[in-house]
Tab-separated table of C-alpha atoms in Angstrom:
chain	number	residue	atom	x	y	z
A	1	UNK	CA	68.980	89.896	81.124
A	2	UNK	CA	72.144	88.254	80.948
A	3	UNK	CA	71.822	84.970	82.268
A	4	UNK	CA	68.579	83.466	84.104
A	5	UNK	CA	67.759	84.506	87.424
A	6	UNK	CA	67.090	82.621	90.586
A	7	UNK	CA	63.345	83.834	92.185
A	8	UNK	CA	61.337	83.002	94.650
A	9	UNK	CA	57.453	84.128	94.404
A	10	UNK	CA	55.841	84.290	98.113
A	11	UNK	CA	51.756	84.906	98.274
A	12	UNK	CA	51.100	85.728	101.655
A	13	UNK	CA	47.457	85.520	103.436
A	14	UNK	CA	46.712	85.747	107.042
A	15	UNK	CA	47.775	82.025	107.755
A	16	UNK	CA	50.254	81.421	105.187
A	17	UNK	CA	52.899	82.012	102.965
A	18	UNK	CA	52.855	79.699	99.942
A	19	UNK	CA	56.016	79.787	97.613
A	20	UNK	CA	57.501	79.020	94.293
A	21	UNK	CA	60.834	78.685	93.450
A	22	UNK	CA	62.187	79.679	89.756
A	23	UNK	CA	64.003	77.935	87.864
A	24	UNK	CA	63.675	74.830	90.386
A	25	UNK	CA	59.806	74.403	90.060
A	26	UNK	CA	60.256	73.728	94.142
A	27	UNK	CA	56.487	74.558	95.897
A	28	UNK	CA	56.123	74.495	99.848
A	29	UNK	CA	54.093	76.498	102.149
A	30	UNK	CA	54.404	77.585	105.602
A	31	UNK	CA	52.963	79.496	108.540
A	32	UNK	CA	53.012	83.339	108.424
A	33	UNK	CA	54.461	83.486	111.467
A	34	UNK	CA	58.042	83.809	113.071
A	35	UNK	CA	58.441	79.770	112.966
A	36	UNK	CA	56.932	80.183	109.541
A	37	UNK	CA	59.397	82.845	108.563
A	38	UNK	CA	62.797	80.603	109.985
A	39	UNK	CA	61.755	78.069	107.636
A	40	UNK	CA	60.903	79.550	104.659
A	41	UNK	CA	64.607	81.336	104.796
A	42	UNK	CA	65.943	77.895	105.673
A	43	UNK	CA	64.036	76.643	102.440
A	44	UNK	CA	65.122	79.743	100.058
A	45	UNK	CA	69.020	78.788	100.822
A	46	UNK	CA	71.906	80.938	98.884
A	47	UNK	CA	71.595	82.317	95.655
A	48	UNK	CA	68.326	83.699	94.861
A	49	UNK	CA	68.240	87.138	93.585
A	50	UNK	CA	65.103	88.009	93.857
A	51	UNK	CA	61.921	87.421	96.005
A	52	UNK	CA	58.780	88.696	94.948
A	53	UNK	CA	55.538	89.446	97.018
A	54	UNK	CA	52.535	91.374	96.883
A	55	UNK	CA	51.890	93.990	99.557
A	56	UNK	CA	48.387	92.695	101.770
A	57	UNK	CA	48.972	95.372	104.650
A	58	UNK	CA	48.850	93.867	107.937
A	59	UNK	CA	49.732	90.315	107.066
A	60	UNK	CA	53.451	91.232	104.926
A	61	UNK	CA	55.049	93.783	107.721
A	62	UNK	CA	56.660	91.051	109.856
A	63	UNK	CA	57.492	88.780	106.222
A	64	UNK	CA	58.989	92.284	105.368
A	65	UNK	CA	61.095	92.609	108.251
A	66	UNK	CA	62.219	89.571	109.061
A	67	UNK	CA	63.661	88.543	105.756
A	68	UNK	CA	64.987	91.944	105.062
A	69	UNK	CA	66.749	91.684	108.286
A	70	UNK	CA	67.755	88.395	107.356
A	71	UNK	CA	69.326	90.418	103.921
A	72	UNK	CA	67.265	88.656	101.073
A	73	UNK	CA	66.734	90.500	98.258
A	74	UNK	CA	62.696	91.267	98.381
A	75	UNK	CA	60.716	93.002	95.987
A	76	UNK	CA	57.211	94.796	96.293
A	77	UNK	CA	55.189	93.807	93.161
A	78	UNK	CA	51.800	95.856	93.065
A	79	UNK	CA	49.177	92.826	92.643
A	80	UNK	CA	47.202	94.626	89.657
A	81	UNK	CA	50.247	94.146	87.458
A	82	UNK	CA	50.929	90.679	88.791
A	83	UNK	CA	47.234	89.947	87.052
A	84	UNK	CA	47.983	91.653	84.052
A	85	UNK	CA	50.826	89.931	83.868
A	86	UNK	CA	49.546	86.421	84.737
A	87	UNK	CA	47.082	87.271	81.885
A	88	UNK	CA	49.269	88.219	79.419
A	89	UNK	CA	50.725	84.511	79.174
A	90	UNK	CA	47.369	83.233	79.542
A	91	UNK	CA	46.865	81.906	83.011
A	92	UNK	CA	43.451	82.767	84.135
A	93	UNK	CA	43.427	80.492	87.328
A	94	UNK	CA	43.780	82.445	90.432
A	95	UNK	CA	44.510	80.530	93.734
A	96	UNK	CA	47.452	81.020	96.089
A	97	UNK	CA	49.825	78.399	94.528
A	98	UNK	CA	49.152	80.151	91.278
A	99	UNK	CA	50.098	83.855	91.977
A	100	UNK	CA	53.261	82.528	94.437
A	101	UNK	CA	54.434	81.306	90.831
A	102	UNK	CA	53.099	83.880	88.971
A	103	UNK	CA	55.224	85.893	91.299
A	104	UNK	CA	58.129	84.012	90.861
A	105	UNK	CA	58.360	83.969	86.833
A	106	UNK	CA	57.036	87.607	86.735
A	107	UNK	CA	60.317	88.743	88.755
A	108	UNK	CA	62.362	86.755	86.269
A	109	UNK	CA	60.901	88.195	83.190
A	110	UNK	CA	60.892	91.808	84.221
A	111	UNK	CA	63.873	93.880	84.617
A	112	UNK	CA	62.007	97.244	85.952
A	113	UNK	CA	61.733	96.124	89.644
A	114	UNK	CA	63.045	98.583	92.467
A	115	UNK	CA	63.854	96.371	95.612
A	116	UNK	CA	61.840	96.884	98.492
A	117	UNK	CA	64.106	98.838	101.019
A	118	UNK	CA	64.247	98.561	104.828
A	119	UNK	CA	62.146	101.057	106.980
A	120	UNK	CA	62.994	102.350	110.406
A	121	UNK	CA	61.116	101.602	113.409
A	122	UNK	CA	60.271	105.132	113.037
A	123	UNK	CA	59.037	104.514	109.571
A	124	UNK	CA	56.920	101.949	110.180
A	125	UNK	CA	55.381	103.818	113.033
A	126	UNK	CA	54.946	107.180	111.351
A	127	UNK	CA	53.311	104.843	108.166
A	128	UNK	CA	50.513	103.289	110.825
A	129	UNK	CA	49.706	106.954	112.487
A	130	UNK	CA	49.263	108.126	108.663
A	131	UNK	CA	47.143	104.954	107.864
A	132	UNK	CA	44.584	105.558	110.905
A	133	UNK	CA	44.595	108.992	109.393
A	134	UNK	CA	43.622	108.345	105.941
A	135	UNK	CA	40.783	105.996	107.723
A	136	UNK	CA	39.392	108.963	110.071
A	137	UNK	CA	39.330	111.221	106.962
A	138	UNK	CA	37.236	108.720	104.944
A	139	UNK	CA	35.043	108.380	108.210
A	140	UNK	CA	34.358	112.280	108.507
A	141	UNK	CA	33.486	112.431	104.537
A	142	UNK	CA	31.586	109.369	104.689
A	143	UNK	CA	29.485	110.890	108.308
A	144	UNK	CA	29.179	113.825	106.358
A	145	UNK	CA	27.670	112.394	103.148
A	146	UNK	CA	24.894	110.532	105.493
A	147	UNK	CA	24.332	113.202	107.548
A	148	UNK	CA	23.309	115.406	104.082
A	149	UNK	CA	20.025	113.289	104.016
A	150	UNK	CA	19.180	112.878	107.794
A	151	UNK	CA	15.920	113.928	108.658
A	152	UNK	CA	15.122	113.318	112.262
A	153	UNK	CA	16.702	115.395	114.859
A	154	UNK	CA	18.585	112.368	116.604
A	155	UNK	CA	19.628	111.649	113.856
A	156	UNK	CA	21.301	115.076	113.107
A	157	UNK	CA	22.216	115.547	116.110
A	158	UNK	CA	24.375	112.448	116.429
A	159	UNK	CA	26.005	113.274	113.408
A	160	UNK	CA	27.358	116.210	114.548
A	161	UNK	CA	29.008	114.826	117.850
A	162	UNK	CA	30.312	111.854	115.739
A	163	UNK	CA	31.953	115.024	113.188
A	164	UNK	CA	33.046	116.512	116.490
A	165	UNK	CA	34.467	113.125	117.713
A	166	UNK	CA	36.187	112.753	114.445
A	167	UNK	CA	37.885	116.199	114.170
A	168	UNK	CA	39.521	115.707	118.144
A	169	UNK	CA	40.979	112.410	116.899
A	170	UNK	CA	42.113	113.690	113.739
A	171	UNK	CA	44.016	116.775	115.540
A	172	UNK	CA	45.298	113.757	117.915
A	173	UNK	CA	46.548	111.913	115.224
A	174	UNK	CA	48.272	115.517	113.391
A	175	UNK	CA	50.088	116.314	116.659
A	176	UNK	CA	51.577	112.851	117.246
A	177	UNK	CA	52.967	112.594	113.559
A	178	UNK	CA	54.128	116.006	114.094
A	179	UNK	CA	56.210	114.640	117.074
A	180	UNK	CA	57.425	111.560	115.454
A	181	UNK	CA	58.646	114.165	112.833
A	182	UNK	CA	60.673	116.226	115.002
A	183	UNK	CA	62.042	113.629	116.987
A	184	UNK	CA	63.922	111.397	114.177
A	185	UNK	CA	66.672	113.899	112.704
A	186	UNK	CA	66.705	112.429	108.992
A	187	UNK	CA	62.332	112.499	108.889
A	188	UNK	CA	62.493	116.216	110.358
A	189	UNK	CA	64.870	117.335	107.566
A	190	UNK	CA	62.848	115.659	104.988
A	191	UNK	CA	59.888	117.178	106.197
A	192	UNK	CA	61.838	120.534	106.150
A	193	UNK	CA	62.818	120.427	102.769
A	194	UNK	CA	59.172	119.510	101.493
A	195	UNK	CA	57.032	121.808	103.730
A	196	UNK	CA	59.434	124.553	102.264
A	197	UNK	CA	57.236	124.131	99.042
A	198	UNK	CA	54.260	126.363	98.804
A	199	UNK	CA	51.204	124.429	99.077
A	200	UNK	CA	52.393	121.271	101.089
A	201	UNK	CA	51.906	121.223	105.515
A	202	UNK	CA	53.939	118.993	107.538
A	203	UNK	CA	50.938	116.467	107.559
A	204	UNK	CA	51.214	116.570	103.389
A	205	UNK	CA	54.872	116.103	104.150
A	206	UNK	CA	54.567	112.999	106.510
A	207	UNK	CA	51.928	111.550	104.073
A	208	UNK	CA	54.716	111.778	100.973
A	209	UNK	CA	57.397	110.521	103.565
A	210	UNK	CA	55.397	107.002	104.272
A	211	UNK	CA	53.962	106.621	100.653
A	212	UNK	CA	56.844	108.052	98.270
A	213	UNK	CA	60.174	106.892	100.101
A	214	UNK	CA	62.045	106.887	97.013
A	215	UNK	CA	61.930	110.668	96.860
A	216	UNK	CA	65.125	111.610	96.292
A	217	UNK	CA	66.549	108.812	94.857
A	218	UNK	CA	64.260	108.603	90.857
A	219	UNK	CA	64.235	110.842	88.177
A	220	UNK	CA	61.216	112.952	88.187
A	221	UNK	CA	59.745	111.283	85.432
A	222	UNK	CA	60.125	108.065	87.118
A	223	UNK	CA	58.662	109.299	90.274
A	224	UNK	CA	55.380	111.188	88.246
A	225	UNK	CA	55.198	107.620	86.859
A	226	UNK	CA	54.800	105.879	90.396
A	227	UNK	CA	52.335	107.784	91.600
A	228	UNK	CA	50.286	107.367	88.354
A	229	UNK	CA	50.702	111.196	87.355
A	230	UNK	CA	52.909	110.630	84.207
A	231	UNK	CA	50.374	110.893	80.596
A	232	UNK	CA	49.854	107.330	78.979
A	233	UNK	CA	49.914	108.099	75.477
A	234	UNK	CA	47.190	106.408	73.226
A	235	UNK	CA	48.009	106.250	69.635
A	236	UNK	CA	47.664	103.555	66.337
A	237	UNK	CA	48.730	104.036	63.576
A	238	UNK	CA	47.108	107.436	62.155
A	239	UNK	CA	44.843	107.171	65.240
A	240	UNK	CA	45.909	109.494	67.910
A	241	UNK	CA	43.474	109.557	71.618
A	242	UNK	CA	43.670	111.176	74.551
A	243	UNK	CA	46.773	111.015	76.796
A	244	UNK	CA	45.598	110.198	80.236
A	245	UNK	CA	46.870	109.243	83.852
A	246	UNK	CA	46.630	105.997	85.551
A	247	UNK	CA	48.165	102.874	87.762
A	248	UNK	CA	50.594	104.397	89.987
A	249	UNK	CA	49.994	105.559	93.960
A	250	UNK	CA	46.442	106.304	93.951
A	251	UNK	CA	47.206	108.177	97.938
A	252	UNK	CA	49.735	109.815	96.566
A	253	UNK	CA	47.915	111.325	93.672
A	254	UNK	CA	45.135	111.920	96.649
A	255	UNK	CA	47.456	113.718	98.964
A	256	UNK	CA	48.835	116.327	96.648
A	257	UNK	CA	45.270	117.453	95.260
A	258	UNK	CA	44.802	120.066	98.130
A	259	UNK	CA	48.547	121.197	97.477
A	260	UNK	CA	48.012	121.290	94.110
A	261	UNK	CA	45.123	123.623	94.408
A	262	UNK	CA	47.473	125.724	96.923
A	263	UNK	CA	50.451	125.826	94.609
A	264	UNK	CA	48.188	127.045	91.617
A	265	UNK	CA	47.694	130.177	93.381
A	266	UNK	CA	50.901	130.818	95.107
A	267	UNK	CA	53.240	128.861	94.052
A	268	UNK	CA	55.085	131.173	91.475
A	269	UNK	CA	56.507	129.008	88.744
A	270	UNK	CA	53.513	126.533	89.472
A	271	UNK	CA	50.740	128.958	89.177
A	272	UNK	CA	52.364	129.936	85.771
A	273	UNK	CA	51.884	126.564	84.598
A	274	UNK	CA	48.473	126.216	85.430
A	275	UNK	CA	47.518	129.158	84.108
A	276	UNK	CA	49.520	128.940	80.794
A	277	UNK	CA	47.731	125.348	80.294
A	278	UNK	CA	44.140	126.655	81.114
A	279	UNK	CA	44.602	130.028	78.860
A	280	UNK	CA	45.686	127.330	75.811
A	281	UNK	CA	41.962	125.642	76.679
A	282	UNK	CA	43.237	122.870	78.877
A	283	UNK	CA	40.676	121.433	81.399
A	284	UNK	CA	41.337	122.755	84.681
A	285	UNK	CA	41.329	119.559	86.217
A	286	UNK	CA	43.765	118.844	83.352
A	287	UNK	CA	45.896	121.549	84.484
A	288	UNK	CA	45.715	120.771	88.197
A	289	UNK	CA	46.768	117.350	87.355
A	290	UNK	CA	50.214	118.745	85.685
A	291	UNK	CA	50.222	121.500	88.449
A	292	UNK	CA	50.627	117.502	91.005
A	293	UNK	CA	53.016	116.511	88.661
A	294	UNK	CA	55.155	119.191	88.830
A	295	UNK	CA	55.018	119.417	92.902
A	296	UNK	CA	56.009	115.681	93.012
A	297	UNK	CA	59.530	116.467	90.764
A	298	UNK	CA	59.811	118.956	92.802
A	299	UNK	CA	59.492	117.497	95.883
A	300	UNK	CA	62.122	114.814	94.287
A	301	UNK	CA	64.767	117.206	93.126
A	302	UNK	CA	64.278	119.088	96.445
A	303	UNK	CA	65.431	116.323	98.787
A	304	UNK	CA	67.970	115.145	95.966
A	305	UNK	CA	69.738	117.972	96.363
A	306	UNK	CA	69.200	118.489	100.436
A	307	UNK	CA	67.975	121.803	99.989
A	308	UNK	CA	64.900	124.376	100.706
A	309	UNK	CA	62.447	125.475	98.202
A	310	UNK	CA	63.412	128.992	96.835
A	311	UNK	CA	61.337	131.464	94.918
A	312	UNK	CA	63.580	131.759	91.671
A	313	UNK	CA	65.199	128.136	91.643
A	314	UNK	CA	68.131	127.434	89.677
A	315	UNK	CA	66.894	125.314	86.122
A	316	UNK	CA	69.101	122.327	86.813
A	317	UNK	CA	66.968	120.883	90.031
A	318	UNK	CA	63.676	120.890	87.829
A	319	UNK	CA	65.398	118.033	86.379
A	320	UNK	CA	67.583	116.137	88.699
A	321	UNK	CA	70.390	113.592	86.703
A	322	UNK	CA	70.050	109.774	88.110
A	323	UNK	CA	71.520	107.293	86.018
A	324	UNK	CA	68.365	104.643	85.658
A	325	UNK	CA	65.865	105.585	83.070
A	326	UNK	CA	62.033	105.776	83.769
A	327	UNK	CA	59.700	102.989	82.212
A	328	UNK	CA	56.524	103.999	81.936
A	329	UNK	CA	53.805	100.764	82.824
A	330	UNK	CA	56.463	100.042	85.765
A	331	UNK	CA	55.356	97.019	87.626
A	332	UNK	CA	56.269	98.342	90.963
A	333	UNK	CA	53.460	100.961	91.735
């Protein structure tokens, strides 16, 4: 970079939000609350171009909102690569004044960060419905799992009304993110253009709405890279291994598996991939894994370009022009 920039490095926890500011060396901490919040903007001042956190679910939505609101220039930093980083430059102490300036010197020293962007109300709401979701799901697998070794008939039996229990929730859950869908006009034509695509329902669609916002707006090699489904190459010097997949959006990679299968089949320039890869003696799991690959650029260049999924698409949208280049390893996953 240019000249040195001005960060801020927050750790939240449920209490508090300690933070570090860069260049300065300042420390404080304060409540994770809306007093909390006043005061840490107060303390941040003018000038800072970046402010760097690590997503902990329930305890960074109102830290999100408020300061976005507030317009400071936040960025998401997945906490596995703050680690590595912290690592890297040998710090091996871990405590919450540590990663806040961890935090803080990692946004200075690392151009690839996308800025975390402001979500509707709508948003946020359809991103909670799809989070109780992905819980009920891991419920009904993990029921099922246990019920495999029951022996008694209680035991069976309340198995299957728990299953039962599960599945009326679950369609619960389906019908109200279907609503939400249709009711906000940019989300329904979003979902439109994706559910268009062989292979992906409108719940597939909401799931890729909440977890891959940036559709639209990468390259599709930058967007296989955030949800861990571009290769890492593995070579020194004559040594060449295995390419494999890894980091990224481990729920996205999750929720295009069942497309993936779908598209294989019927999916016309998608099953020819897969089956072009397995008749050259590619793993099928290999080949499934390029099949999710391809369905994600898709899905980018697709709402890109505001437009429907056609049979015979024209060559250009398979790879959609955007100006900023895709680093693999990118530290916001």
């Amino acid at each position: 970079m240019s000249s040195i920039l001005r960060t801020v490095g927050i750790d939240i926890s449920k209490d508090w939000l300690d933070a570090f500011a860069a260049p300065e060396g300042r420390a404080s901490r304060f409540p994770n609350d809306r007093a909390g919040f006043r005061k840490l903007i107060a303390w941040i001042g003018s000038g800072i171009d970046r402010i760097a956190y690590e997503p902990t679910g329930a305890f960074h939505r109102d830290f999100e909102d408020t300061l976005l609101k507030a317009g400071l220039p936040l960025y998401a930093i997945n906490p596995f690569q703050v680690r590595s980083f912290a690592r890297s430059i040998g710090r091996r102490a871990k405590t919450d004044a540590v990663d806040a300036r961890m935090l803080a010197i990692m946004a200075a020293a690392v151009e690839d960060l996308r800025p975390t962007e402001a979500r509707s109300e709508e948003q946020r709401d359809l991103a909670e419905l799809h989070q109780v979701r992905d819980a009920l799901v891991r419920d009904r697998t993990a029921t099922t799992n246990r019920g495999k070794n029951l022996r008694t008939p209680v035991g069976k039996r309340l198995t299957r009304q728990r299953l039962r229990q599960i599945d009326r929730q679950l369609k619960l859950i389906d019908a109200e993110i279907r609503r939400r869908l249709e009711e906000e006009k940019t989300l329904e034509r979003r979902a439109e253009i994706l559910t268009s695509i062989p292979g992906i329902s409108d719940i597939t669609a909401a799931g890729l709405i909440v977890l891959m916002p940036e559709l639209g707006t990468l390259t599709g090699a930058r967007a296989a890279s955030l949800a861990g489904l571009a290769p890492i190459t593995r070579e020194s010097g004559h040594w060449k291994g295995r390419s494999f997949i890894q980091g990224g959006r481990h729920r996205v990679r999750r929720l295009l598996f069942m497309p993936a299968l779908v598209a294989a089949q019927h999916n016309p320039d998608l099953k020819r991939k897969y089956e072009a890869l397995v008749a050259k003696g590619k793993p099928r799991k290999v080949a499934l894994t390029a099949v999710m690959r391809k369905l994600l650029i898709l899905a980018n260049a697709l709402v890109q370009q505001d437009r429907i999924w056609t049979a015979h698409p024209p060559r250009e949208y398979t790879t959609p022009g955007f100006p900023t280049p895709c680093h693999e390893g990118s530290a916001h996953g």
